[in-house]
Amino acid sequence: MTSPFDLTGRRALVTGSSRGIGLAIARTLLSSGAHVVIHGRAAAVVAATASALAEEFGAEAVSTAVFDVTDETSVVAGVAAIEAAGAIDILVNNAGVQHREPMLEVSLADWDRVIRTDLTSAFLVGRTVARAMVVRGAGAIVNICSVQTDLARPTIGAYTAAKGGLRNLTKAMTAEWAPHGVRVNGVAPGYIRTELTQALLDDPTFNAWVLGRTPAGRWGEPEDIGGAVVWLASDASRFVTGQVVFVDGGMTAVV
């Protein structure tokens, strides 16, 4: 029997997949048989990432897309270019940014940049891709949330607001698109070791806080997120929609 986790024959777009968690998600989807569109804003970085993945998984398994997820015109054109080569069966809204500054000091421009990148982009890309999914009557969207979907820490107010909004955007998408066969779920990573969080990991005080706050006693690795995404993108979760799965080593389960 074919495994319900098998994604052979399906095409997946992972935004922000040239590095970090997005790249790990792309690799796991490739390992599960999907064709993956590597996305980013820096064409050279996207091309280099795709080339490395093509050497491992085959040139036919990887393609690229370069567009700004915060600009509607760019999103529409970028998605159309991808769909010209084949339908997008799976969308992973992963692109995001972080900004650390007390809310009493953060500028409106920085607030808007975080909200636009971490929340509005999921709406823009999600809606654009979902239009064709609704017509076909099938599709899976996975929004990458965060433990800040449920929790808050000082100095990351915009990020917390965006990720909390992304949870309810996931529910709103489900309410409108589930009747048309489109499933929408979220994956909420805990503290994951990436190049973007390396400075936090190198801070002895912050590192000790993460290790003490996480029942599993460690930082997550980017690869820890991929399995949950594959599950939510595959037929193994065919009756799961509107949910956010926390992959956080137990952080949100304890006080």
Short mmCIF file of N, CA and C in Angstrom, two decimals, residues 57-165:
data_model
loop_
_atom_site.label_atom_id
_atom_site.label_comp_id
_atom_site.label_asym_id
_atom_site.label_seq_id
_atom_site.Cartn_x
_atom_site.Cartn_y
_atom_site.Cartn_z
N PHE A 57 18.56 15.56 -4.77
CA PHE A 57 17.25 14.97 -5.04
C PHE A 57 16.91 14.86 -6.53
N GLY A 58 17.74 15.45 -7.38
CA GLY A 58 17.49 15.42 -8.81
C GLY A 58 16.96 16.75 -9.31
N ALA A 59 17.41 17.15 -10.49
CA ALA A 59 17.03 18.45 -11.04
C ALA A 59 15.53 18.57 -11.25
N GLU A 60 14.87 17.44 -11.56
CA GLU A 60 13.43 17.48 -11.83
C GLU A 60 12.60 17.70 -10.57
N ALA A 61 13.23 17.57 -9.40
CA ALA A 61 12.49 17.68 -8.14
C ALA A 61 12.45 19.10 -7.59
N VAL A 62 13.22 20.01 -8.20
CA VAL A 62 13.37 21.34 -7.62
C VAL A 62 13.19 22.40 -8.69
N SER A 63 12.49 23.47 -8.34
CA SER A 63 12.44 24.66 -9.19
C SER A 63 12.52 25.88 -8.28
N THR A 64 12.49 27.07 -8.85
CA THR A 64 12.70 28.28 -8.05
C THR A 64 11.65 29.34 -8.35
N ALA A 65 11.49 30.25 -7.39
CA ALA A 65 10.63 31.41 -7.56
C ALA A 65 11.21 32.55 -6.75
N VAL A 66 11.26 33.72 -7.34
CA VAL A 66 11.77 34.91 -6.66
C VAL A 66 10.72 36.00 -6.74
N PHE A 67 10.13 36.34 -5.61
CA PHE A 67 9.17 37.44 -5.57
C PHE A 67 9.01 37.91 -4.13
N ASP A 68 8.46 39.12 -3.98
CA ASP A 68 8.27 39.75 -2.68
C ASP A 68 6.91 39.35 -2.12
N VAL A 69 6.89 38.60 -1.03
CA VAL A 69 5.64 38.10 -0.48
C VAL A 69 4.76 39.20 0.12
N THR A 70 5.32 40.39 0.29
CA THR A 70 4.54 41.49 0.89
C THR A 70 3.93 42.40 -0.16
N ASP A 71 4.20 42.15 -1.43
CA ASP A 71 3.70 42.98 -2.52
C ASP A 71 2.72 42.17 -3.38
N GLU A 72 1.47 42.61 -3.44
CA GLU A 72 0.44 41.81 -4.11
C GLU A 72 0.74 41.60 -5.59
N THR A 73 1.20 42.63 -6.27
CA THR A 73 1.52 42.49 -7.69
C THR A 73 2.61 41.46 -7.91
N SER A 74 3.63 41.51 -7.06
CA SER A 74 4.72 40.55 -7.15
C SER A 74 4.25 39.14 -6.84
N VAL A 75 3.39 39.00 -5.84
CA VAL A 75 2.86 37.68 -5.47
C VAL A 75 2.05 37.08 -6.61
N VAL A 76 1.15 37.87 -7.18
CA VAL A 76 0.29 37.36 -8.25
C VAL A 76 1.13 36.92 -9.45
N ALA A 77 2.11 37.73 -9.81
CA ALA A 77 2.97 37.37 -10.93
C ALA A 77 3.81 36.14 -10.62
N GLY A 78 4.35 36.08 -9.39
CA GLY A 78 5.18 34.95 -9.01
C GLY A 78 4.42 33.63 -8.98
N VAL A 79 3.22 33.66 -8.41
CA VAL A 79 2.41 32.44 -8.35
C VAL A 79 1.99 32.01 -9.76
N ALA A 80 1.64 32.98 -10.60
CA ALA A 80 1.26 32.65 -11.98
C ALA A 80 2.40 31.97 -12.72
N ALA A 81 3.62 32.44 -12.49
CA ALA A 81 4.78 31.83 -13.16
C ALA A 81 4.98 30.39 -12.69
N ILE A 82 4.77 30.15 -11.41
CA ILE A 82 4.89 28.77 -10.89
C ILE A 82 3.80 27.89 -11.49
N GLU A 83 2.57 28.39 -11.49
CA GLU A 83 1.44 27.59 -11.97
C GLU A 83 1.49 27.33 -13.46
N ALA A 84 2.24 28.14 -14.20
CA ALA A 84 2.40 27.89 -15.63
C ALA A 84 3.11 26.57 -15.89
N ALA A 85 3.89 26.12 -14.89
CA ALA A 85 4.61 24.85 -15.02
C ALA A 85 3.85 23.70 -14.36
N GLY A 86 2.80 24.02 -13.61
CA GLY A 86 2.03 22.98 -12.93
C GLY A 86 1.34 23.52 -11.69
N ALA A 87 0.29 22.84 -11.27
CA ALA A 87 -0.51 23.29 -10.14
C ALA A 87 0.30 23.25 -8.84
N ILE A 88 -0.01 24.17 -7.95
CA ILE A 88 0.55 24.16 -6.60
C ILE A 88 -0.40 23.37 -5.70
N ASP A 89 0.02 22.19 -5.27
CA ASP A 89 -0.81 21.34 -4.43
C ASP A 89 -0.64 21.65 -2.95
N ILE A 90 0.55 22.14 -2.59
CA ILE A 90 0.90 22.40 -1.19
C ILE A 90 1.54 23.78 -1.11
N LEU A 91 1.08 24.58 -0.17
CA LEU A 91 1.71 25.87 0.11
C LEU A 91 2.14 25.90 1.56
N VAL A 92 3.38 26.26 1.80
CA VAL A 92 3.87 26.47 3.16
C VAL A 92 4.25 27.94 3.29
N ASN A 93 3.45 28.68 4.07
CA ASN A 93 3.74 30.09 4.32
C ASN A 93 4.75 30.19 5.46
N ASN A 94 6.02 30.30 5.09
CA ASN A 94 7.10 30.27 6.07
C ASN A 94 7.84 31.60 6.19
N ALA A 95 7.82 32.43 5.15
CA ALA A 95 8.61 33.66 5.15
C ALA A 95 8.26 34.53 6.36
N GLY A 96 9.28 35.09 6.99
CA GLY A 96 9.02 35.93 8.16
C GLY A 96 10.25 36.69 8.59
N VAL A 97 10.04 37.68 9.45
CA VAL A 97 11.13 38.46 10.02
C VAL A 97 10.88 38.64 11.51
N GLN A 98 11.91 39.06 12.22
CA GLN A 98 11.82 39.35 13.64
C GLN A 98 12.36 40.75 13.89
N HIS A 99 11.85 41.43 14.90
CA HIS A 99 12.37 42.74 15.30
C HIS A 99 12.29 42.83 16.81
N ARG A 100 13.41 43.09 17.45
CA ARG A 100 13.48 43.11 18.92
C ARG A 100 13.69 44.54 19.41
N GLU A 101 12.64 45.08 20.03
CA GLU A 101 12.69 46.44 20.56
C GLU A 101 11.46 46.66 21.43
N PRO A 102 11.59 47.33 22.58
CA PRO A 102 10.41 47.57 23.41
C PRO A 102 9.32 48.31 22.64
N MET A 103 8.07 47.97 22.90
CA MET A 103 6.97 48.58 22.16
C MET A 103 6.89 50.09 22.37
N LEU A 104 7.36 50.58 23.51
CA LEU A 104 7.35 52.02 23.73
C LEU A 104 8.33 52.74 22.80
N GLU A 105 9.22 51.99 22.20
CA GLU A 105 10.25 52.59 21.36
C GLU A 105 10.15 52.18 19.89
N VAL A 106 9.48 51.08 19.59
CA VAL A 106 9.46 50.58 18.22
C VAL A 106 8.76 51.58 17.30
N SER A 107 9.32 51.79 16.13
CA SER A 107 8.72 52.72 15.18
C SER A 107 7.55 52.08 14.47
N LEU A 108 6.66 52.91 13.96
CA LEU A 108 5.53 52.39 13.19
C LEU A 108 6.01 51.66 11.95
N ALA A 109 7.09 52.15 11.35
CA ALA A 109 7.63 51.50 10.15
C ALA A 109 8.09 50.08 10.45
N ASP A 110 8.78 49.89 11.60
CA ASP A 110 9.23 48.54 11.95
C ASP A 110 8.05 47.65 12.32
N TRP A 111 7.07 48.22 13.04
CA TRP A 111 5.85 47.46 13.36
C TRP A 111 5.18 46.99 12.07
N ASP A 112 4.98 47.90 11.14
CA ASP A 112 4.31 47.56 9.88
C ASP A 112 5.10 46.52 9.09
N ARG A 113 6.43 46.63 9.10
CA ARG A 113 7.26 45.68 8.36
C ARG A 113 7.09 44.27 8.88
N VAL A 114 7.04 44.10 10.19
CA VAL A 114 6.87 42.78 10.78
C VAL A 114 5.47 42.24 10.49
N ILE A 115 4.45 43.05 10.71
CA ILE A 115 3.08 42.60 10.45
C ILE A 115 2.90 42.24 8.98
N ARG A 116 3.45 43.06 8.10
CA ARG A 116 3.31 42.82 6.66
C ARG A 116 4.01 41.53 6.24
N THR A 117 5.20 41.28 6.81
CA THR A 117 5.98 40.11 6.40
C THR A 117 5.48 38.83 7.05
N ASP A 118 5.09 38.90 8.32
CA ASP A 118 4.74 37.69 9.06
C ASP A 118 3.26 37.33 9.00
N LEU A 119 2.41 38.29 8.68
CA LEU A 119 0.97 38.02 8.67
C LEU A 119 0.34 38.33 7.32
N THR A 120 0.50 39.56 6.85
CA THR A 120 -0.14 39.94 5.59
C THR A 120 0.34 39.09 4.42
N SER A 121 1.62 38.72 4.43
CA SER A 121 2.14 37.89 3.33
C SER A 121 1.43 36.55 3.25
N ALA A 122 1.09 35.97 4.41
CA ALA A 122 0.37 34.69 4.40
C ALA A 122 -1.01 34.84 3.80
N PHE A 123 -1.63 36.00 4.05
CA PHE A 123 -2.92 36.29 3.43
C PHE A 123 -2.76 36.45 1.92
N LEU A 124 -1.76 37.23 1.49
CA LEU A 124 -1.59 37.49 0.06
C LEU A 124 -1.23 36.22 -0.71
N VAL A 125 -0.22 35.50 -0.25
CA VAL A 125 0.19 34.29 -0.95
C VAL A 125 -0.88 33.21 -0.81
N GLY A 126 -1.43 33.08 0.42
CA GLY A 126 -2.46 32.07 0.64
C GLY A 126 -3.67 32.27 -0.24
N ARG A 127 -4.17 33.49 -0.32
CA ARG A 127 -5.34 33.77 -1.14
C ARG A 127 -5.06 33.54 -2.61
N THR A 128 -3.89 33.98 -3.08
CA THR A 128 -3.54 33.83 -4.49
C THR A 128 -3.45 32.37 -4.89
N VAL A 129 -2.79 31.56 -4.05
CA VAL A 129 -2.67 30.14 -4.35
C VAL A 129 -4.00 29.42 -4.18
N ALA A 130 -4.78 29.82 -3.19
CA ALA A 130 -6.05 29.14 -2.89
C ALA A 130 -7.07 29.31 -4.01
N ARG A 131 -6.98 30.37 -4.78
CA ARG A 131 -7.95 30.56 -5.85
C ARG A 131 -7.98 29.37 -6.80
N ALA A 132 -6.81 28.88 -7.18
CA ALA A 132 -6.76 27.71 -8.06
C ALA A 132 -7.09 26.44 -7.30
N MET A 133 -6.68 26.34 -6.03
CA MET A 133 -7.01 25.17 -5.23
C MET A 133 -8.51 25.00 -5.09
N VAL A 134 -9.21 26.09 -4.86
CA VAL A 134 -10.67 26.04 -4.70
C VAL A 134 -11.32 25.53 -5.98
N VAL A 135 -10.85 25.98 -7.13
CA VAL A 135 -11.39 25.52 -8.40
C VAL A 135 -11.16 24.02 -8.57
N ARG A 136 -9.96 23.55 -8.19
CA ARG A 136 -9.64 22.12 -8.33
C ARG A 136 -10.32 21.27 -7.26
N GLY A 137 -10.70 21.90 -6.16
CA GLY A 137 -11.34 21.16 -5.07
C GLY A 137 -10.36 20.41 -4.20
N ALA A 138 -9.11 20.86 -4.16
CA ALA A 138 -8.11 20.16 -3.35
C ALA A 138 -6.91 21.07 -3.13
N GLY A 139 -6.26 20.87 -1.98
CA GLY A 139 -5.04 21.62 -1.68
C GLY A 139 -4.78 21.62 -0.19
N ALA A 140 -3.52 21.84 0.17
CA ALA A 140 -3.13 21.91 1.58
C ALA A 140 -2.25 23.13 1.79
N ILE A 141 -2.60 23.93 2.78
CA ILE A 141 -1.82 25.11 3.14
C ILE A 141 -1.36 24.93 4.59
N VAL A 142 -0.08 25.19 4.83
CA VAL A 142 0.46 25.12 6.18
C VAL A 142 1.10 26.47 6.49
N ASN A 143 0.57 27.14 7.51
CA ASN A 143 1.12 28.42 7.95
C ASN A 143 2.09 28.19 9.10
N ILE A 144 3.30 28.71 8.99
CA ILE A 144 4.29 28.53 10.05
C ILE A 144 4.10 29.62 11.09
N CYS A 145 3.60 29.20 12.24
CA CYS A 145 3.31 30.10 13.35
C CYS A 145 4.50 30.14 14.30
N SER A 146 4.26 30.09 15.61
CA SER A 146 5.34 30.20 16.59
C SER A 146 4.77 29.93 17.98
N VAL A 147 5.62 29.66 18.95
CA VAL A 147 5.11 29.62 20.33
C VAL A 147 4.54 30.98 20.71
N GLN A 148 5.00 32.05 20.03
CA GLN A 148 4.42 33.37 20.28
C GLN A 148 3.01 33.51 19.73
N THR A 149 2.53 32.48 19.08
CA THR A 149 1.11 32.42 18.73
C THR A 149 0.27 32.38 20.00
N ASP A 150 0.81 31.77 21.05
CA ASP A 150 0.10 31.64 22.33
C ASP A 150 0.75 32.40 23.47
N LEU A 151 2.05 32.67 23.37
CA LEU A 151 2.81 33.27 24.46
C LEU A 151 3.34 34.64 24.06
N ALA A 152 3.93 35.33 25.02
CA ALA A 152 4.53 36.63 24.73
C ALA A 152 5.78 36.82 25.57
N ARG A 153 6.73 37.58 25.01
CA ARG A 153 7.94 37.98 25.73
C ARG A 153 8.17 39.46 25.45
N PRO A 154 8.86 40.15 26.35
CA PRO A 154 9.17 41.55 26.09
C PRO A 154 10.01 41.71 24.82
N THR A 155 9.83 42.83 24.18
CA THR A 155 10.61 43.33 23.02
C THR A 155 10.22 42.72 21.68
N ILE A 156 9.25 41.82 21.62
CA ILE A 156 8.86 41.25 20.31
C ILE A 156 7.35 41.40 20.11
N GLY A 157 6.83 42.56 20.47
CA GLY A 157 5.39 42.77 20.40
C GLY A 157 4.81 42.62 19.00
N ALA A 158 5.47 43.17 17.99
CA ALA A 158 4.95 43.08 16.62
C ALA A 158 4.92 41.63 16.15
N TYR A 159 5.98 40.90 16.45
CA TYR A 159 6.05 39.48 16.06
C TYR A 159 4.96 38.67 16.76
N THR A 160 4.75 38.93 18.04
CA THR A 160 3.72 38.23 18.80
C THR A 160 2.34 38.52 18.24
N ALA A 161 2.08 39.77 17.91
CA ALA A 161 0.79 40.15 17.33
C ALA A 161 0.58 39.48 15.98
N ALA A 162 1.65 39.44 15.18
CA ALA A 162 1.54 38.83 13.85
C ALA A 162 1.28 37.33 13.94
N LYS A 163 2.00 36.64 14.83
CA LYS A 163 1.84 35.20 14.92
C LYS A 163 0.51 34.82 15.58
N GLY A 164 0.04 35.65 16.51
CA GLY A 164 -1.30 35.41 17.03
C GLY A 164 -2.35 35.60 15.95
N GLY A 165 -2.17 36.62 15.13
CA GLY A 165 -3.08 36.83 14.01
C GLY A 165 -3.03 35.71 13.00
#
